[in-house]
Short mmCIF file of C-alpha atoms and ligand atoms in Angstrom, two decimals:
data_model
loop_
_atom_site.label_atom_id
_atom_site.label_comp_id
_atom_site.label_asym_id
_atom_site.label_seq_id
_atom_site.Cartn_x
_atom_site.Cartn_y
_atom_site.Cartn_z
CA MET A 21 43.99 128.56 90.81
CA ARG A 22 44.49 128.32 94.52
CA LEU A 23 45.47 124.95 95.82
CA LYS A 24 45.68 121.49 94.44
CA TRP A 25 42.73 119.20 94.96
CA GLU A 26 43.06 115.53 94.70
CA SER A 27 41.48 115.00 91.34
CA PHE A 28 39.93 111.79 92.51
CA ALA A 29 38.21 112.53 95.77
CA GLN A 30 38.56 116.25 96.17
CA LEU A 31 38.45 116.04 99.85
CA LEU A 32 39.70 118.60 102.20
CA SER A 33 39.56 118.74 105.89
CA ALA A 34 39.64 121.59 108.26
CA SER A 35 39.66 121.70 111.97
CA VAL A 36 37.64 124.38 113.61
CA VAL A 37 37.83 124.97 117.31
CA VAL A 38 34.52 126.34 118.43
CA MET A 39 34.60 126.31 122.19
CA SER A 40 37.03 126.03 125.02
CA VAL A 41 36.27 125.47 128.65
CA GLY A 42 34.94 128.44 130.53
CA ALA A 43 34.43 130.54 127.46
CA VAL A 44 31.74 130.82 124.91
CA ILE A 45 33.25 131.53 121.59
CA GLY A 46 31.66 132.17 118.25
CA GLU A 47 34.74 132.12 116.11
CA GLU A 48 35.16 132.96 112.51
CA CYS A 49 37.57 130.51 110.99
CA THR A 50 39.25 130.16 107.66
CA ALA A 51 40.09 126.90 105.98
CA GLU A 52 42.28 127.12 102.91
CA GLY A 53 40.16 129.53 100.95
CA PRO A 54 36.54 129.02 101.86
CA ARG A 55 35.42 130.54 105.11
CA LEU A 56 33.62 128.51 107.67
CA LEU A 57 31.55 130.77 109.80
CA VAL A 58 30.81 129.13 113.10
CA SER A 59 28.47 130.57 115.65
CA SER A 60 27.14 129.09 118.85
CA SER A 61 24.28 130.02 121.10
CA ARG A 62 22.14 128.62 123.89
CA ASN A 63 18.44 128.24 123.20
CA ALA A 64 15.56 128.78 125.62
CA THR A 65 15.92 125.33 127.18
CA GLY A 66 19.62 125.82 127.65
CA HIS A 67 20.88 123.61 124.81
CA TRP A 68 23.90 124.66 122.85
CA THR A 69 23.43 125.06 119.14
CA VAL A 70 26.37 125.43 116.83
CA ALA A 71 25.67 126.74 113.37
CA ILE A 72 28.16 126.41 110.57
CA ALA A 73 27.98 128.28 107.31
CA LEU A 74 30.27 127.85 104.34
CA GLN A 75 31.19 131.03 102.56
CA ARG A 76 33.16 130.99 99.38
CA GLN A 77 34.74 133.97 97.81
CA HIS A 78 33.40 133.68 94.33
CA ALA A 79 30.67 131.16 93.93
CA ALA A 80 27.91 130.17 96.25
CA PRO A 81 27.23 126.45 96.15
CA ARG A 82 23.83 125.78 94.65
CA PRO A 83 21.83 122.58 95.04
CA GLY A 84 22.12 120.34 92.02
CA ASN A 85 25.09 122.31 90.84
CA PRO A 86 28.33 120.45 90.18
CA ASP A 87 29.94 123.03 92.37
CA ALA A 88 27.89 122.08 95.38
CA LEU A 89 29.82 120.82 98.34
CA GLN A 90 28.84 118.42 101.04
CA LEU A 91 29.77 119.35 104.52
CA GLU A 92 30.54 116.61 106.99
CA VAL A 93 31.00 117.68 110.55
CA GLN A 94 32.47 115.53 113.27
CA PRO A 95 32.75 116.94 116.78
CA THR A 96 35.59 115.77 118.99
CA THR A 97 36.68 116.65 122.49
CA THR A 98 40.32 116.64 123.48
CA ARG A 99 41.46 116.64 127.08
CA CYS A 100 44.88 118.10 127.50
CA ASN A 101 46.60 119.31 130.68
CA GLY A 102 43.27 119.46 132.45
CA ALA A 103 41.63 121.59 129.80
CA ARG A 104 39.06 120.43 127.37
CA THR A 105 39.01 121.56 123.79
CA HIS A 106 36.03 120.93 121.60
CA ALA A 107 36.79 120.70 117.94
CA LEU A 108 34.77 120.15 114.84
CA ASN A 109 36.42 118.25 112.05
CA VAL A 110 34.82 119.46 108.91
CA ALA A 111 35.21 117.60 105.65
CA LEU A 112 34.15 119.23 102.43
CA GLN A 113 33.41 116.92 99.59
CA GLY A 114 32.71 118.07 96.07
CA GLN A 115 31.70 116.09 93.03
CA PRO A 116 34.59 115.00 90.87
CA LEU A 117 34.92 117.38 87.95
CA VAL A 118 36.64 115.00 85.63
CA GLY A 119 33.40 113.40 84.41
CA LEU A 120 32.10 116.83 83.45
CA GLY A 121 34.88 117.29 80.92
CA TYR A 122 37.23 119.15 83.22
CA GLU A 123 40.81 118.13 83.44
CA GLN A 124 43.39 118.94 86.00
CA VAL A 125 46.33 121.01 84.94
CA GLU A 126 48.86 120.05 87.53
CA GLY A 127 49.70 122.90 89.83
CA PHE A 128 46.94 125.21 88.57
CA GLY A 129 43.45 123.76 88.76
CA PHE A 130 40.68 122.28 86.65
CA TYR A 131 39.82 123.56 83.19
CA LYS A 132 37.47 122.66 80.39
CA VAL A 133 38.13 123.66 76.80
CA HIS A 134 34.90 124.39 74.95
CA ARG A 135 35.46 124.24 71.22
CA LYS A 136 31.88 125.03 70.22
CA ALA A 137 32.15 128.71 69.28
CA VAL A 138 29.69 131.09 70.92
CA ILE A 139 29.70 134.79 71.78
CA TRP A 140 31.41 135.92 74.99
CA GLU A 141 28.29 136.34 77.15
CA SER A 142 27.06 132.84 76.23
CA ALA A 143 30.46 131.44 77.07
CA ARG A 144 30.32 133.14 80.45
CA GLU A 145 26.88 131.60 81.07
CA VAL A 146 27.94 128.09 80.11
CA CYS A 147 30.86 128.27 82.56
CA GLU A 148 28.57 129.54 85.31
CA LYS A 149 26.10 126.72 84.69
CA GLU A 150 28.97 124.32 85.13
CA GLY A 151 29.76 125.92 88.47
CA SER A 152 32.91 127.53 87.14
CA HIS A 153 33.95 130.75 85.42
CA LEU A 154 35.63 131.91 82.22
CA VAL A 155 39.35 131.39 82.67
CA ILE A 156 41.35 134.05 84.48
CA LEU A 157 45.10 133.83 84.19
CA ASN A 158 46.93 134.54 87.43
CA SER A 159 50.54 134.01 86.42
CA GLU A 160 52.91 133.50 83.52
CA GLY A 161 53.04 129.86 84.51
CA GLU A 162 49.29 129.51 84.23
CA ALA A 163 49.31 131.34 80.87
CA ALA A 164 51.94 128.89 79.59
CA ALA A 165 49.99 125.90 80.93
CA ILE A 166 46.77 127.13 79.31
CA THR A 167 48.57 127.71 76.02
CA ARG A 168 49.77 124.11 76.12
CA LEU A 169 46.24 122.99 77.01
CA MET A 170 44.83 124.83 73.96
CA LYS A 171 47.46 123.25 71.72
CA ARG A 172 46.69 119.83 73.10
CA HIS A 173 42.99 120.37 72.37
CA LYS A 174 43.87 121.61 68.87
CA VAL A 175 42.05 124.89 69.37
CA THR A 176 42.09 126.64 66.03
CA ASP A 177 40.48 129.95 67.03
CA THR A 178 43.12 132.64 67.46
CA ASN A 179 41.17 134.26 70.27
CA VAL A 180 39.83 132.13 73.06
CA PHE A 181 37.46 133.89 75.44
CA ALA A 182 38.65 134.62 78.94
CA GLY A 183 37.01 136.00 82.07
CA PHE A 184 37.57 139.74 81.78
CA HIS A 185 35.99 142.73 80.03
CA ASP A 186 35.77 146.52 80.03
CA LYS A 187 32.06 146.82 79.31
CA ALA A 188 31.38 149.27 82.11
CA GLU A 189 34.20 151.69 81.40
CA GLU A 190 36.39 151.74 78.31
CA GLY A 191 39.95 150.73 79.17
CA ASN A 192 39.08 149.67 82.71
CA HIS A 193 39.37 145.92 82.41
CA ILE A 194 37.83 143.89 85.20
CA THR A 195 37.38 140.18 85.73
CA VAL A 196 34.02 138.39 85.72
CA PHE A 197 34.16 138.79 89.50
CA GLY A 198 34.56 142.56 89.22
CA ASP A 199 38.21 142.61 90.33
CA ASP A 200 40.71 144.81 88.52
CA LEU A 201 42.56 142.87 85.84
CA GLU A 202 45.70 144.54 87.23
CA ASN A 203 45.33 142.48 90.38
CA THR A 204 45.05 139.08 88.74
CA GLY A 205 48.80 138.59 88.55
CA PHE A 206 48.88 138.34 84.77
CA THR A 207 48.42 141.38 82.52
CA GLN A 208 50.60 140.63 79.52
CA TRP A 209 48.79 141.84 76.45
CA ASN A 210 49.53 140.62 72.97
CA PRO A 211 51.61 143.27 71.13
CA GLY A 212 49.46 146.28 70.22
CA GLN A 213 46.62 145.21 72.54
CA PRO A 214 44.22 146.24 73.93
CA ASP A 215 43.26 148.38 70.94
CA ASN A 216 39.47 148.50 71.23
CA ARG A 217 39.45 148.12 67.46
CA GLY A 218 36.41 149.68 65.81
CA ASN A 219 35.54 151.06 69.24
CA GLU A 220 33.75 147.82 69.99
CA GLU A 221 36.15 145.45 71.69
CA ASP A 222 35.02 145.13 75.29
CA CYS A 223 35.48 141.43 75.93
CA GLY A 224 38.53 139.50 77.01
CA ALA A 225 40.37 136.77 75.18
CA ILE A 226 43.64 134.92 75.14
CA ASN A 227 45.63 134.66 71.94
CA SER A 228 45.86 130.90 71.56
CA SER A 229 49.32 130.96 70.04
CA THR A 230 50.98 133.32 72.51
CA GLY A 231 48.90 132.90 75.68
CA LYS A 232 48.71 136.69 75.95
CA LEU A 233 45.66 138.88 76.36
CA ASN A 234 43.57 140.57 73.71
CA ASP A 235 40.36 142.58 73.62
CA VAL A 236 37.72 141.36 71.19
CA SER A 237 34.14 142.06 70.22
CA CYS A 238 31.55 140.78 72.68
CA THR A 239 28.86 140.27 70.06
CA LYS A 240 30.47 139.94 66.63
CA LEU A 241 32.86 137.15 67.43
CA ALA A 242 31.93 133.59 68.23
CA SER A 243 34.85 131.70 69.66
CA SER A 244 36.09 128.80 71.70
CA TYR A 245 36.49 129.41 75.41
CA ILE A 246 37.88 127.87 78.53
CA CYS A 247 36.07 127.43 81.83
CA GLU A 248 38.10 127.31 84.99
CA HIS A 249 36.84 125.68 88.10
CA ILE A 250 37.55 127.49 91.30
CA VAL A 251 39.76 125.29 93.36
CA ILE A 252 38.89 126.19 96.90
C1 NAG B 317 16.84 123.62 122.19
O1 NAG B 317 17.62 122.69 121.44
C2 NAG B 317 17.35 121.33 121.76
C3 NAG B 317 18.33 120.47 120.96
O2 NAG B 317 18.27 120.73 119.61
C4 NAG B 317 15.90 121.01 121.46
O3 NAG B 317 15.62 119.65 121.79
C5 NAG B 317 15.00 121.95 122.24
O4 NAG B 317 13.67 121.70 121.92
C6 NAG B 317 15.35 123.38 121.95
N1 NAG B 317 14.56 124.26 122.77
C7 NAG B 317 13.85 125.26 122.24
C8 NAG B 317 13.06 126.07 123.19
O5 NAG B 317 13.84 125.50 121.03
C1 NAG B 318 48.15 136.25 68.12
O1 NAG B 318 49.52 136.40 68.31
C2 NAG B 318 50.29 136.26 67.13
C3 NAG B 318 51.75 136.36 67.56
O2 NAG B 318 51.99 137.60 68.23
C4 NAG B 318 49.91 137.32 66.13
O3 NAG B 318 50.62 137.10 64.91
C5 NAG B 318 48.43 137.24 65.85
O4 NAG B 318 48.05 138.29 65.02
C6 NAG B 318 47.66 137.32 67.16
N1 NAG B 318 46.26 137.16 66.86
C7 NAG B 318 45.38 138.07 67.19
C8 NAG B 318 44.00 137.79 66.74
O5 NAG B 318 45.66 139.08 67.82
#
């Protein structure tokens, strides 16, 4: 969860100043999460070329993927106190998620509850195919909102898969992005958890009645899961 998108159009604009008079600037600019890397150069015939690349922290947009974004660039020149400023207005437009079964949880982002039980790795793959990721809770507020979401969807599984695991090193829980679980902002475990029961619980879940974390088997448990769409 980062910032609210308009569920309808999901449009965000960013202004990127690329050049000012008398100076040649290749600036690196940030627009509310995704990074727009702007570089400019002069080619052999003396024409300016400005290249813009969109870099997102977690997921690279792929063609045909619901996560893909369209970039619309509109250059403008402003004259002000004798100086000219060239700006690029960049609009990023993504496909609406709502038709894909995602719903907005106000203040947190877009989520999809999958009630068809599968094992953790399959759940992770389904989310990735949808251009999202297994849910990662970042606050008590989000945990509470997700608990309400599960209730609303009448999720009956006690454990609902989430986007963390300790497959690489027992007890060292990391998110599906490789970040320490400690840094997510929400690390409340269900009482007595994580217990690595049977020495085989390396995958992450949320207890659907408490909204708190649990470690579960990656291969012996098929469960519901929630995909979270990165809100850029
Ligand atoms: C430089 O860029 C301009 C504009 O895109 C293009 O017309 C021209 O052919 C380019 N020159 C070279 C040498 O690539
Ligand atoms: C989920 O939490 C409830 C309340 O703490 C607990 O009774 C239940 O055993 C938990 N389920 C699992 C699978 O840990």
